Tab-separated table of C-alpha atoms in Angstrom:
chain	number	residue	atom	x	y	z
A	656	MET	CA	-66.596	-91.437	144.810
A	657	ASP	CA	-62.827	-91.787	145.380
A	658	VAL	CA	-61.807	-88.973	143.710
A	659	THR	CA	-58.610	-86.501	144.206
A	660	MET	CA	-55.952	-86.813	143.532
A	661	ARG	CA	-55.662	-90.042	141.428
A	662	PRO	CA	-52.778	-90.413	138.853
A	663	ASP	CA	-55.430	-89.978	135.935
A	664	GLN	CA	-56.698	-86.409	137.242
A	665	TRP	CA	-52.667	-85.464	137.955
A	666	GLN	CA	-52.615	-86.338	133.931
A	667	SER	CA	-55.608	-83.917	133.137
A	668	PHE	CA	-54.226	-81.277	135.232
A	669	LYS	CA	-50.189	-81.899	133.766
A	670	LYS	CA	-52.035	-81.612	130.315
A	671	ALA	CA	-53.843	-77.996	131.067
A	672	ALA	CA	-51.155	-77.105	133.057
A	673	LYS	CA	-48.655	-77.429	129.799
A	674	ARG	CA	-51.395	-76.240	127.278
A	675	ALA	CA	-51.476	-79.329	125.594
A	676	SER	CA	-53.337	-79.107	122.360
A	677	ASP	CA	-55.544	-82.486	123.855
A	678	ALA	CA	-56.139	-80.897	126.723
A	679	THR	CA	-59.839	-80.009	128.634
A	680	ALA	CA	-60.299	-77.461	131.610
A	681	PRO	CA	-60.447	-79.360	134.575
A	682	VAL	CA	-61.964	-78.168	137.457
A	683	ALA	CA	-59.285	-78.027	140.572
A	684	LEU	CA	-59.462	-76.346	144.179
A	685	ILE	CA	-56.567	-75.235	146.441
A	686	VAL	CA	-57.875	-76.487	149.634
A	687	ASP	CA	-56.048	-76.438	153.072
A	688	SER	CA	-56.878	-75.469	156.821
A	689	PRO	CA	-58.173	-72.587	156.259
A	690	TRP	CA	-61.257	-74.653	154.630
A	691	ILE	CA	-60.793	-78.293	156.035
A	692	PRO	CA	-61.150	-78.398	159.447
A	693	GLY	CA	-64.253	-76.448	159.852
A	694	TYR	CA	-65.761	-78.514	156.870
A	695	VAL	CA	-64.685	-82.212	158.517
A	696	GLY	CA	-65.939	-80.912	162.146
A	697	VAL	CA	-62.636	-81.058	163.697
A	698	SER	CA	-60.622	-78.717	165.464
A	699	HIS	CA	-57.197	-76.760	164.139
A	700	LEU	CA	-55.494	-78.399	166.707
A	701	ALA	CA	-56.265	-81.666	166.451
A	702	TYR	CA	-56.057	-81.262	162.682
A	703	TYR	CA	-52.811	-80.240	162.916
A	704	LEU	CA	-51.525	-82.086	166.098
A	705	ASP	CA	-52.784	-85.447	165.631
A	706	PRO	CA	-51.835	-87.555	162.110
A	707	GLU	CA	-55.044	-89.643	162.150
A	708	VAL	CA	-57.373	-86.952	162.296
A	709	TRP	CA	-55.306	-85.471	159.446
A	710	PHE	CA	-55.305	-88.231	157.562
A	711	GLN	CA	-59.444	-89.033	157.939
A	712	ALA	CA	-60.057	-85.350	157.036
A	713	ASN	CA	-58.388	-85.530	153.788
A	714	LEU	CA	-60.107	-89.138	153.048
A	715	LYS	CA	-63.234	-88.082	153.818
A	716	ILE	CA	-62.662	-84.496	151.283
A	717	VAL	CA	-61.619	-86.902	148.512
A	718	ARG	CA	-64.266	-89.096	148.913
A	719	GLU	CA	-67.146	-86.689	148.700
A	720	PHE	CA	-66.424	-84.861	145.884
A	721	GLN	CA	-66.638	-86.577	142.225
A	722	ASP	CA	-64.824	-84.295	139.219
A	723	ILE	CA	-62.461	-82.399	141.612
A	724	ILE	CA	-59.174	-81.861	141.809
A	725	LEU	CA	-58.130	-81.198	145.311
A	726	PHE	CA	-54.676	-79.268	145.214
A	727	PRO	CA	-52.104	-79.911	145.623
A	728	SER	CA	-53.250	-83.265	147.079
A	729	TRP	CA	-52.552	-84.535	150.751
A	730	TRP	CA	-50.907	-81.251	152.039
A	731	VAL	CA	-48.817	-81.343	154.702
A	732	GLU	CA	-49.162	-77.805	156.119
A	733	TYR	CA	-49.851	-75.589	159.244
A	734	GLY	CA	-51.226	-72.705	158.001
A	735	MET	CA	-48.531	-70.209	157.034
A	736	ALA	CA	-46.199	-70.831	160.078
A	737	THR	CA	-44.290	-73.998	158.622
A	738	GLU	CA	-41.551	-71.758	156.690
A	739	PRO	CA	-41.136	-69.060	159.139
A	740	SER	CA	-41.239	-71.536	162.518
A	741	ALA	CA	-37.933	-72.684	160.845
A	742	TYR	CA	-36.286	-69.466	161.338
A	743	GLY	CA	-37.909	-68.971	164.918
A	744	CYS	CA	-40.868	-67.146	164.659
A	745	ARG	CA	-43.336	-67.700	167.540
A	746	THR	CA	-46.264	-69.703	166.387
A	747	HIS	CA	-49.432	-68.852	168.319
A	748	PHE	CA	-51.936	-72.080	167.771
A	749	TRP	CA	-55.937	-71.396	168.186
A	750	ALA	CA	-58.299	-74.492	168.385
A	751	ASP	CA	-60.575	-73.068	165.827
A	752	ARG	CA	-58.468	-70.833	163.313
A	753	THR	CA	-55.341	-71.091	161.554
A	754	PRO	CA	-52.283	-70.000	163.558
A	755	ASP	CA	-50.528	-66.659	164.038
A	756	LEU	CA	-46.903	-65.619	163.824
A	757	SER	CA	-44.334	-63.127	165.154
A	758	PRO	CA	-42.053	-61.672	163.647
A	759	CYS	CA	-38.656	-63.067	164.683
A	760	LEU	CA	-35.821	-60.820	162.904
A	761	PRO	CA	-36.455	-57.216	164.607
A	762	ASN	CA	-32.869	-55.787	163.627
A	763	LEU	CA	-32.203	-56.874	159.726
A	764	ASP	CA	-28.766	-56.304	160.175
A	765	ASP	CA	-28.413	-59.922	161.694
A	766	VAL	CA	-29.454	-61.134	158.413
A	767	SER	CA	-25.989	-61.790	157.463
A	768	SER	CA	-25.773	-64.262	160.541
A	769	LEU	CA	-28.546	-66.331	159.709
A	770	PRO	CA	-27.356	-70.191	159.566
A	771	ARG	CA	-28.705	-72.169	156.655
A	772	ILE	CA	-32.519	-73.676	157.606
A	773	ASP	CA	-32.358	-77.778	157.619
A	774	PRO	CA	-35.531	-78.741	156.719
A	775	ALA	CA	-35.043	-82.158	158.420
A	776	ALA	CA	-34.353	-80.248	162.226
A	777	ASP	CA	-35.704	-77.000	161.773
A	778	GLY	CA	-39.381	-75.922	163.051
A	779	LEU	CA	-42.449	-76.958	161.614
A	780	MET	CA	-40.612	-78.714	158.416
A	781	ALA	CA	-39.525	-81.630	160.833
A	782	PHE	CA	-42.922	-82.401	161.653
A	783	ALA	CA	-44.707	-82.244	157.873
A	784	LEU	CA	-41.865	-84.380	156.189
A	785	GLN	CA	-42.371	-87.236	159.433
A	786	ARG	CA	-46.059	-86.734	158.291
A	787	TYR	CA	-45.285	-87.774	154.814
A	788	ARG	CA	-42.861	-90.220	155.768
A	789	MET	CA	-45.672	-91.936	157.761
A	790	HIS	CA	-48.764	-91.385	155.488
A	791	THR	CA	-47.482	-91.831	151.964
A	792	PRO	CA	-47.306	-95.299	151.299
A	793	ARG	CA	-50.779	-95.165	153.223
A	794	ILE	CA	-52.162	-92.698	150.459
A	795	LEU	CA	-50.604	-94.426	147.832
A	796	ASP	CA	-51.736	-97.838	148.599
A	797	ALA	CA	-55.258	-96.394	148.845
A	798	GLY	CA	-54.959	-95.225	144.978
A	799	TYR	CA	-54.072	-91.630	145.230
A	800	THR	CA	-51.142	-89.865	144.448
A	801	ILE	CA	-49.119	-86.674	146.402
A	802	PRO	CA	-47.744	-84.943	142.555
A	803	VAL	CA	-46.961	-81.625	143.854
A	804	VAL	CA	-44.938	-80.110	146.890
A	805	ALA	CA	-45.918	-76.826	148.063
A	806	SER	CA	-44.158	-73.841	149.790
A	807	ARG	CA	-44.819	-69.953	150.421
A	808	GLY	CA	-42.542	-67.638	148.900
A	809	PRO	CA	-39.847	-65.911	149.194
A	810	LEU	CA	-41.375	-62.396	150.342
A	811	CYS	CA	-44.108	-64.311	151.975
A	812	LEU	CA	-41.211	-65.927	154.117
A	813	ALA	CA	-39.388	-62.330	154.347
A	814	GLY	CA	-42.422	-60.764	155.574
A	815	PHE	CA	-43.257	-63.250	158.288
A	816	VAL	CA	-39.507	-63.007	159.624
A	817	ARG	CA	-39.894	-59.209	159.547
A	818	GLY	CA	-42.841	-58.336	159.882
A	819	VAL	CA	-44.820	-57.611	156.677
A	820	SER	CA	-44.960	-53.356	156.941
A	821	GLN	CA	-41.268	-53.522	158.024
A	822	PHE	CA	-40.279	-55.261	154.766
A	823	LEU	CA	-42.111	-53.540	152.664
A	824	LEU	CA	-40.033	-50.382	154.340
A	825	ASP	CA	-36.744	-52.274	154.271
A	826	MET	CA	-37.160	-52.852	150.215
A	827	VAL	CA	-37.109	-48.813	150.094
A	828	ASP	CA	-34.815	-48.139	153.510
A	829	ASN	CA	-32.284	-51.161	153.499
A	830	PRO	CA	-32.328	-52.543	149.815
A	831	GLU	CA	-29.279	-54.252	149.788
A	832	GLN	CA	-29.820	-56.279	153.452
A	833	THR	CA	-33.499	-56.736	151.893
A	834	HIS	CA	-31.708	-58.536	149.168
A	835	GLN	CA	-29.516	-60.950	151.193
A	836	LEU	CA	-32.660	-61.809	153.395
A	837	LEU	CA	-34.487	-62.966	149.989
A	838	ARG	CA	-31.523	-64.882	148.979
A	839	HIS	CA	-31.692	-66.253	152.430
A	840	ALA	CA	-35.187	-67.038	152.018
A	841	THR	CA	-35.008	-68.505	148.408
A	842	ARG	CA	-32.186	-70.938	149.214
A	843	THR	CA	-34.641	-71.990	151.747
A	844	ILE	CA	-37.554	-72.466	149.871
A	845	ILE	CA	-35.829	-74.764	147.028
A	846	ASP	CA	-34.277	-76.521	150.125
A	847	TRP	CA	-37.562	-77.114	151.599
A	848	LEU	CA	-39.166	-78.001	148.354
A	849	LYS	CA	-36.572	-80.725	147.689
A	850	ALA	CA	-36.573	-82.406	151.189
A	851	GLN	CA	-40.440	-82.663	150.579
A	852	ALA	CA	-40.162	-84.149	147.007
A	853	GLU	CA	-37.126	-86.652	148.300
A	854	THR	CA	-39.087	-87.735	151.294
A	855	ILE	CA	-42.695	-88.328	148.994
A	856	GLY	CA	-40.573	-90.085	146.317
A	857	GLY	CA	-41.349	-90.369	142.278
A	858	THR	CA	-44.922	-89.396	142.274
A	859	VAL	CA	-43.600	-85.830	142.951
A	860	GLU	CA	-43.554	-83.706	139.494
A	861	GLY	CA	-44.626	-80.590	140.443
A	862	ILE	CA	-44.581	-77.471	142.722
A	863	LEU	CA	-46.965	-75.059	144.114
A	864	LEU	CA	-45.326	-71.647	145.397
A	865	LEU	CA	-47.455	-69.081	147.333
A	866	ASP	CA	-46.874	-65.483	147.739
A	867	ASP	CA	-49.213	-62.581	148.202
A	868	ILE	CA	-46.842	-60.228	148.966
A	869	VAL	CA	-45.449	-59.812	145.762
A	870	GLY	CA	-48.897	-58.182	145.003
A	871	PHE	CA	-48.093	-55.007	146.976
A	872	LEU	CA	-45.016	-54.490	144.402
A	873	SER	CA	-44.927	-51.924	141.595
A	874	ALA	CA	-43.775	-53.256	138.257
A	875	ARG	CA	-40.468	-51.851	139.071
A	876	THR	CA	-40.106	-52.994	142.419
A	877	TYR	CA	-41.178	-56.436	141.323
A	878	LYS	CA	-38.552	-56.686	138.836
A	879	GLU	CA	-36.117	-55.905	141.380
A	880	PHE	CA	-36.898	-57.701	144.594
A	881	ALA	CA	-39.297	-60.016	143.362
A	882	HIS	CA	-38.732	-61.740	139.484
A	883	PRO	CA	-35.183	-63.023	140.263
A	884	TYR	CA	-36.263	-64.913	143.154
A	885	LEU	CA	-39.067	-66.657	141.727
A	886	LYS	CA	-37.179	-67.498	138.538
A	887	GLN	CA	-34.396	-68.810	140.724
A	888	ILE	CA	-37.084	-71.269	142.436
A	889	CYS	CA	-38.685	-72.387	138.932
A	890	ASP	CA	-35.068	-72.962	137.853
A	891	ALA	CA	-34.175	-75.342	140.869
A	892	PHE	CA	-36.681	-77.750	139.117
A	893	PRO	CA	-37.102	-79.714	136.028
A	894	ALA	CA	-37.968	-77.564	133.159
A	895	ASP	CA	-41.367	-80.474	132.698
A	896	TRP	CA	-42.242	-80.109	136.248
A	897	VAL	CA	-45.466	-78.620	136.557
A	898	LYS	CA	-45.006	-75.023	138.150
A	899	VAL	CA	-47.928	-73.231	139.881
A	900	TYR	CA	-47.921	-69.661	141.142
A	901	HIS	CA	-50.735	-68.494	143.332
A	902	ASN	CA	-51.369	-64.813	144.122
A	903	ASP	CA	-54.759	-63.335	144.778
A	904	GLY	CA	-53.697	-59.956	145.153
A	905	ASN	CA	-52.652	-57.488	142.593
A	906	VAL	CA	-50.746	-59.040	139.744
A	907	ARG	CA	-51.661	-56.538	137.102
A	908	PRO	CA	-48.464	-54.767	137.404
A	909	PHE	CA	-46.291	-57.988	136.819
A	910	LEU	CA	-48.395	-60.377	134.991
A	911	SER	CA	-46.468	-60.087	131.646
A	912	GLU	CA	-43.295	-61.030	133.399
A	913	LEU	CA	-44.652	-63.974	135.369
A	914	PRO	CA	-44.291	-65.993	132.465
A	915	ALA	CA	-40.486	-65.861	132.491
A	916	CYS	CA	-40.072	-66.644	135.788
A	917	GLY	CA	-41.105	-70.464	134.512
A	918	PHE	CA	-44.274	-70.941	135.836
A	919	ASP	CA	-47.252	-72.542	134.063
A	920	VAL	CA	-50.389	-71.932	135.901
A	921	LEU	CA	-51.454	-68.882	137.713
A	922	ASN	CA	-54.294	-69.042	140.171
A	923	TRP	CA	-55.385	-65.111	140.925
A	924	SER	CA	-57.948	-62.778	142.344
A	925	HIS	CA	-61.161	-62.795	140.562
A	926	LYS	CA	-60.714	-58.999	140.880
A	927	LEU	CA	-58.594	-58.841	137.344
A	928	ASP	CA	-60.940	-60.675	134.255
A	929	VAL	CA	-59.982	-64.033	132.733
A	930	LEU	CA	-59.563	-62.352	129.618
A	931	GLU	CA	-57.939	-59.332	131.020
A	932	ALA	CA	-55.249	-61.553	132.836
A	933	ARG	CA	-54.838	-64.020	129.492
A	934	ALA	CA	-54.131	-61.155	127.104
A	935	LYS	CA	-51.218	-59.336	129.808
A	936	SER	CA	-49.746	-63.016	130.134
A	937	ASN	CA	-50.078	-63.196	126.389
A	938	GLY	CA	-51.698	-66.570	126.731
A	939	ARG	CA	-48.828	-67.916	128.056
A	940	LEU	CA	-49.818	-69.186	131.145
A	941	CYS	CA	-52.442	-71.464	131.971
A	942	LEU	CA	-55.225	-69.779	134.214
A	943	MET	CA	-56.307	-71.300	137.314
A	944	GLY	CA	-59.975	-69.406	138.445
A	945	ASN	CA	-61.422	-67.227	138.888
A	946	VAL	CA	-64.762	-67.693	140.626
A	947	SER	CA	-64.995	-65.225	143.555
A	948	PRO	CA	-64.294	-67.158	146.732
A	949	LEU	CA	-66.046	-65.349	149.124
A	950	GLU	CA	-68.652	-63.532	147.318
A	951	VAL	CA	-69.838	-66.255	145.718
A	952	GLY	CA	-68.129	-69.173	146.745
A	953	VAL	CA	-68.819	-68.968	150.426
A	954	ARG	CA	-71.983	-66.746	150.286
A	955	GLY	CA	-73.642	-67.301	146.894
A	956	THR	CA	-76.066	-70.164	146.154
A	957	PRO	CA	-75.276	-73.029	143.566
A	958	GLU	CA	-77.210	-71.016	140.884
A	959	THR	CA	-74.725	-67.646	141.307
A	960	VAL	CA	-71.618	-70.177	141.262
A	961	THR	CA	-72.930	-71.941	138.108
A	962	GLN	CA	-73.850	-68.865	136.426
A	963	HIS	CA	-70.467	-67.128	137.508
A	964	ALA	CA	-68.483	-70.077	136.395
A	965	GLY	CA	-70.114	-70.560	133.098
A	966	ASP	CA	-69.102	-67.126	132.115
A	967	ILE	CA	-65.810	-67.668	132.395
A	968	MET	CA	-65.873	-70.978	130.557
A	969	ALA	CA	-67.788	-68.992	127.908
A	970	LYS	CA	-65.294	-66.569	127.592
A	971	THR	CA	-62.123	-68.566	127.403
A	972	GLN	CA	-64.123	-71.666	125.584
A	973	GLY	CA	-62.274	-73.711	128.139
A	974	ILE	CA	-59.088	-73.402	126.425
A	975	GLY	CA	-55.495	-72.537	128.466
A	976	LEU	CA	-57.908	-72.831	131.432
A	977	ILE	CA	-58.536	-74.753	135.327
A	978	LEU	CA	-61.645	-73.715	136.469
A	979	SER	CA	-61.416	-72.700	140.352
A	980	VAL	CA	-61.830	-69.852	142.525
A	981	GLY	CA	-59.755	-67.007	142.230
A	982	GLY	CA	-58.037	-67.989	145.430
A	983	GLY	CA	-57.658	-70.848	148.036
A	984	VAL	CA	-61.065	-72.295	149.134
A	985	SER	CA	-62.622	-69.923	151.645
A	986	PRO	CA	-63.742	-71.249	155.274
A	987	GLY	CA	-68.016	-71.939	155.387
A	988	MET	CA	-67.733	-72.889	151.258
A	989	PRO	CA	-70.488	-75.207	151.122
A	990	LYS	CA	-70.732	-78.460	149.703
A	991	GLU	CA	-73.264	-77.758	147.594
A	992	ASN	CA	-71.367	-74.791	145.779
A	993	MET	CA	-68.156	-76.861	145.380
A	994	ILE	CA	-70.846	-79.394	143.133
A	995	ALA	CA	-72.259	-76.435	141.176
A	996	LEU	CA	-68.658	-75.773	140.395
A	997	ALA	CA	-67.672	-79.155	139.321
A	998	GLY	CA	-71.131	-79.509	137.220
A	999	ALA	CA	-70.243	-76.151	135.452
A	1000	GLY	CA	-66.752	-77.611	134.389
A	1001	ARG	CA	-68.287	-80.576	132.373
A	1002	PRO	CA	-68.516	-80.284	128.887
C-alpha cells in the first residue's frame, strides 16, 4: 500500500489546486512532527536527530494509508524551530513534544544590523538541507516524489524572533521598524524556499506557507503588514507552481484578499463554514479542509469523521475542494479516523 506522495497523486492534488475542469476532490492531510513521532512510537528527539529514524517513520506512514495524500511529502522540519533558529533563537528540545523557542531580538532597533540569512549555513536550515541531500535519491528511487517545499510565513517568523505579543505591539508602536523586520523575514523565507527547491531538484513545483499570526490581524492591518509580504513570496516563484497557504486562525477579515497574493489553496480552520469560505474568497481558492482536527479528528469516532466529512462533500459537491482537516493533523489522531476521512472522499 505504498501511497503518498506518488507522482500520480501529486497530479491529482495539482489539478484540484488549480481548479481544473476535470479535477476531483482528493483527500490530503498536513502531517508533520506534532503527529508523526507519537503515531510511529519514537521520541521527538530521535525523529529530529536520527536521519534513519526520520526516514523509517515517514516510510511507515506512507505505507499505511491508502488514498490519502500526506502533505507536503517527506517534510524535513523541526517543529517551528527551523527558520527562527537561523536568527539565533534559542531552541529547547524535548523528548516527547515539539521544540519551544525563545525570542532573540529584544531590541527592535537592532533590526537594521541583522545580516542576511544563509540557509546553507545558518541554524537548523543547514541540517534540513543536508537531510534532503542524503535522502532525496532514496525517496525517489522508492517511487515517491517531493513536489512541495515549506516554510513558516513572515509574520510567524517575525513573531518568534521578537516574541508574538511584542511583535503585535510593534505594529502599533514601531511600524517602520516592524516593516523592516518583515522585509528581512520575507527575504529569508524566499531564500529558504529556493534553497530547499535547489537541493531537492526538479520534482519541486509548489510551496507551502504556514502563518497563523496573520489570523490576529484586522482587515486594515492585514493590508499593511501581511498582504505585501505574502504576495512577494508568491511572486518569487513560477506562476504555474502550486501555492498553498495554511492559517487555522481567524482568516475571515481578509479572506477576500488572499487570492490576490497568488495562493491557489487555503488550509483553514473548521470554525469557518466551507460555504462562507468559498463565498468570501469569491470561489478563487481551492479550499483544503475543514473537518475539526481535534474534536472530530482526535476525539471523534470513525462514524463522526465520516459524517462531518460527508457534510463538507455535500455542501461543495467536491468542487474546488481538497478534503482535509481544518489545519494540520493533531497529535493523537488515530488511524481509524484517517481511514474514515479517506473513505468519505471516495466517489
